[in-house]
Tab-separated table of C-alpha atoms in Angstrom:
chain	number	residue	atom	x	y	z
A	1	MET	CA	-6.393	-1.330	-4.814
A	2	ILE	CA	-7.788	1.905	-6.238
A	3	THR	CA	-10.886	0.074	-7.515
A	4	ALA	CA	-11.472	-1.402	-4.056
A	5	ILE	CA	-11.015	2.004	-2.395
A	6	VAL	CA	-13.261	3.885	-4.839
A	7	SER	CA	-15.985	1.234	-4.782
A	8	ALA	CA	-15.832	1.230	-0.961
A	9	ALA	CA	-16.311	5.000	-0.921
A	10	PHE	CA	-19.340	4.689	-3.186
A	11	LEU	CA	-20.771	1.961	-0.959
A	12	TYR	CA	-20.093	3.740	2.326
A	13	ILE	CA	-20.905	7.383	1.577
A	14	PRO	CA	-24.643	7.806	0.856
A	15	GLU	CA	-24.184	10.835	-1.422
A	16	PHE	CA	-21.772	8.872	-3.622
A	17	ALA	CA	-24.043	5.806	-3.605
A	18	GLU	CA	-26.931	7.925	-4.922
A	19	ILE	CA	-24.821	9.009	-7.902
A	20	VAL	CA	-24.295	5.415	-9.035
A	21	GLY	CA	-27.498	3.827	-7.828
A	22	ARG	CA	-26.559	0.247	-8.745
A	23	ARG	CA	-25.534	-0.940	-5.288
A	24	ARG	CA	-25.435	-4.666	-6.112
A	25	LEU	CA	-23.024	-4.009	-8.995
A	26	LEU	CA	-20.828	-1.895	-6.710
A	27	VAL	CA	-20.798	-4.666	-4.100
A	28	ILE	CA	-19.695	-7.212	-6.711
A	29	ILE	CA	-16.966	-4.898	-8.037
A	30	HIS	CA	-15.776	-4.188	-4.485
A	31	GLU	CA	-15.740	-7.857	-3.461
A	32	TRP	CA	-13.814	-9.019	-6.505
A	33	SER	CA	-11.369	-6.108	-6.558
A	34	GLY	CA	-10.656	-6.726	-2.881
A	35	ILE	CA	-10.102	-10.452	-3.252
A	36	LEU	CA	-7.835	-9.880	-6.279
A	37	ILE	CA	-5.532	-7.344	-4.554
A	38	PRO	CA	-2.873	-9.968	-3.638
A	39	LEU	CA	-2.754	-11.430	-7.187
A	40	PRO	CA	-0.265	-8.986	-8.793
A	41	LEU	CA	2.165	-9.579	-5.950
A	42	ALA	CA	1.672	-13.339	-6.187
A	43	ALA	CA	2.319	-13.160	-9.950
A	44	GLY	CA	5.397	-11.035	-9.278
A	45	LEU	CA	6.908	-13.840	-7.203
A	46	PHE	CA	7.753	-15.587	-10.485
A	47	PHE	CA	10.243	-12.782	-11.220
A	48	LYS	CA	13.685	-12.672	-9.621
A	49	GLY	CA	13.677	-8.852	-9.338
A	50	VAL	CA	10.396	-8.794	-7.405
A	51	ARG	CA	11.662	-11.466	-5.014
A	52	ALA	CA	14.898	-9.491	-4.492
A	53	ASP	CA	12.927	-6.307	-3.787
A	54	MET	CA	10.702	-8.151	-1.314
A	55	ALA	CA	13.782	-9.455	0.495
A	56	GLN	CA	15.147	-5.900	0.759
A	57	LEU	CA	11.798	-4.548	1.960
A	58	ASN	CA	11.780	-7.210	4.656
A	59	ARG	CA	15.204	-6.308	6.129
A	60	PHE	CA	15.897	-3.364	8.371
A	61	GLY	CA	19.570	-2.424	8.484
A	62	PRO	CA	21.507	-0.191	10.861
A	63	GLN	CA	20.908	2.822	8.583
A	64	ASP	CA	17.159	2.419	9.124
A	65	LYS	CA	17.404	2.996	12.867
A	66	GLY	CA	15.986	6.428	13.589
A	67	TRP	CA	15.367	7.160	9.879
A	68	VAL	CA	11.618	7.675	10.269
A	69	ARG	CA	12.059	9.924	13.320
A	70	ARG	CA	14.600	12.065	11.442
A	71	ALA	CA	12.396	12.135	8.320
A	72	VAL	CA	9.394	13.361	10.310
A	73	ARG	CA	11.464	16.050	12.060
A	74	HIS	CA	13.627	17.266	9.189
A	75	GLY	CA	12.237	15.807	5.933
A	76	THR	CA	13.340	12.762	3.993
A	77	GLY	CA	16.272	14.615	2.430
A	78	PHE	CA	17.842	14.923	5.887
A	79	ALA	CA	16.857	11.552	7.319
A	80	GLY	CA	20.140	9.862	6.508
A	81	PRO	CA	21.393	7.401	3.941
A	82	ALA	CA	19.135	4.690	2.584
A	83	GLY	CA	19.424	1.666	0.353
A	84	LYS	CA	17.040	0.993	-2.517
A	85	PHE	CA	14.196	1.342	0.003
A	86	ASN	CA	14.292	3.741	2.923
A	87	ALA	CA	12.852	2.831	6.319
A	88	GLY	CA	9.605	4.675	5.564
A	89	GLN	CA	9.053	2.622	2.425
A	90	LYS	CA	9.821	-0.586	4.328
A	91	LEU	CA	7.347	0.310	7.078
A	92	TYR	CA	4.697	1.300	4.524
A	93	ALA	CA	5.084	-2.037	2.699
A	94	ALA	CA	4.915	-4.049	5.936
A	95	VAL	CA	1.883	-2.184	7.287
A	96	LEU	CA	0.037	-2.340	3.981
A	97	ALA	CA	0.764	-6.068	3.577
A	98	GLY	CA	-0.631	-6.752	7.039
A	99	LEU	CA	-3.649	-4.545	6.481
A	100	VAL	CA	-4.449	-6.219	3.161
A	101	LEU	CA	-4.360	-9.654	4.794
A	102	VAL	CA	-6.738	-8.525	7.544
A	103	MET	CA	-8.992	-6.800	5.000
A	104	VAL	CA	-9.192	-9.938	2.851
A	105	GLY	CA	-9.959	-12.032	5.939
A	106	THR	CA	-12.651	-9.714	7.280
A	107	GLY	CA	-14.043	-9.234	3.771
A	108	LEU	CA	-14.379	-12.984	3.300
A	109	MET	CA	-16.220	-13.228	6.637
A	110	MET	CA	-18.718	-10.638	5.432
A	111	TRP	CA	-18.982	-12.068	1.906
A	112	PHE	CA	-19.524	-15.671	2.968
A	113	THR	CA	-21.919	-15.276	5.859
A	114	GLY	CA	-21.805	-18.960	6.770
A	115	LEU	CA	-18.129	-18.739	7.756
A	116	ALA	CA	-18.743	-17.149	11.138
A	117	PRO	CA	-21.550	-16.327	13.572
A	118	LEU	CA	-23.233	-12.915	13.499
A	119	ASN	CA	-21.238	-11.450	16.392
A	120	LEU	CA	-17.915	-12.223	14.648
A	121	ARG	CA	-19.196	-10.867	11.320
A	122	THR	CA	-20.271	-7.678	13.109
A	123	GLY	CA	-16.764	-7.342	14.537
A	124	ALA	CA	-15.271	-8.094	11.142
A	125	SER	CA	-17.389	-5.341	9.604
A	126	TYR	CA	-16.220	-2.864	12.251
A	127	VAL	CA	-12.543	-3.777	11.734
A	128	HIS	CA	-12.964	-3.750	7.939
A	129	ASP	CA	-14.483	-0.253	7.956
A	130	TRP	CA	-11.820	1.287	10.190
A	131	LEU	CA	-8.929	-0.366	8.389
A	132	ALA	CA	-10.388	0.824	5.076
A	133	LEU	CA	-10.121	4.377	6.421
A	134	VAL	CA	-6.505	3.749	7.484
A	135	ILE	CA	-5.628	2.296	4.071
A	136	GLY	CA	-7.312	5.227	2.318
A	137	ILE	CA	-5.231	7.690	4.340
A	138	LEU	CA	-2.022	5.726	3.690
A	139	VAL	CA	-2.683	5.503	-0.051
A	140	ILE	CA	-3.470	9.232	-0.253
A	141	GLY	CA	-0.236	9.947	1.640
A	142	HIS	CA	1.669	7.665	-0.727
A	143	ILE	CA	0.223	9.433	-3.764
A	144	ARG	CA	1.043	12.804	-2.189
A	145	MET	CA	4.669	11.745	-1.688
A	146	ALA	CA	4.859	10.463	-5.268
A	147	LEU	CA	3.505	13.733	-6.653
A	148	LYS	CA	6.422	15.569	-5.023
A	149	ASP	CA	9.069	13.534	-6.860
A	150	PRO	CA	8.838	13.167	-10.660
A	151	GLU	CA	11.954	10.980	-10.798
A	152	ALA	CA	10.465	8.516	-8.315
A	153	ARG	CA	7.244	8.433	-10.359
A	154	ARG	CA	9.255	7.691	-13.488
A	155	GLY	CA	10.987	4.892	-11.584
A	156	MET	CA	7.645	3.404	-10.543
A	157	ARG	CA	6.400	3.511	-14.148
A	158	THR	CA	9.537	2.332	-15.959
A	159	GLY	CA	11.644	0.609	-13.304
A	160	LYS	CA	14.556	2.959	-13.996
A	161	VAL	CA	15.887	6.110	-12.325
A	162	SER	CA	18.919	8.248	-13.037
A	163	ARG	CA	22.156	7.470	-11.213
A	164	VAL	CA	22.277	11.063	-9.954
A	165	TRP	CA	18.839	10.737	-8.320
A	166	ALA	CA	19.697	7.296	-6.889
A	167	ARG	CA	22.936	8.597	-5.339
A	168	LYS	CA	21.149	11.609	-3.867
A	169	GLU	CA	18.048	9.855	-2.512
A	170	HIS	CA	19.323	6.320	-1.847
A	171	LYS	CA	23.074	6.546	-1.213
A	172	LEU	CA	23.446	2.917	-0.101
A	173	TRP	CA	21.536	1.427	-3.035
A	174	GLU	CA	24.612	0.106	-4.874
A	175	GLU	CA	25.702	-1.695	-1.686
A	176	ASP	CA	22.335	-3.482	-1.626
A	177	GLU	CA	22.891	-5.080	-5.024
């Protein structure tokens, strides 16, 4: 994802493109990094833990109602109890999954020019560019949130967090299991 975002920035922003200079190489890197984005998730489907996490991300429970509104108003610490994934994380995953599918589809239309007529490819390019901006903002926001919480970062790296942190941040997590 980061490779696709960085290569897109170098392709889209003229000042960045001048630094690299090898546009065709950047295009190839961008195309392949974009098309490969779904592969880690697809590979993860062979693991029971990943499938269980995906099932939890795909279910909104009663505790999720109003969570995002409370988090925006008062901060995530005051948004209410959450399971392994809070409502914000569930929304982020759903939005990003949808955006990636649209980006792959529009990217393929631009990559393989024979797939669609010029007017559809032009529309695909427009959608691709704007959604790239949305994804960039979401990823930056995600990184910003991660930088605020060293325990969450450790959990993303190792798959483990302390029980104290889990009870504080995700009170309903044990019920999810």
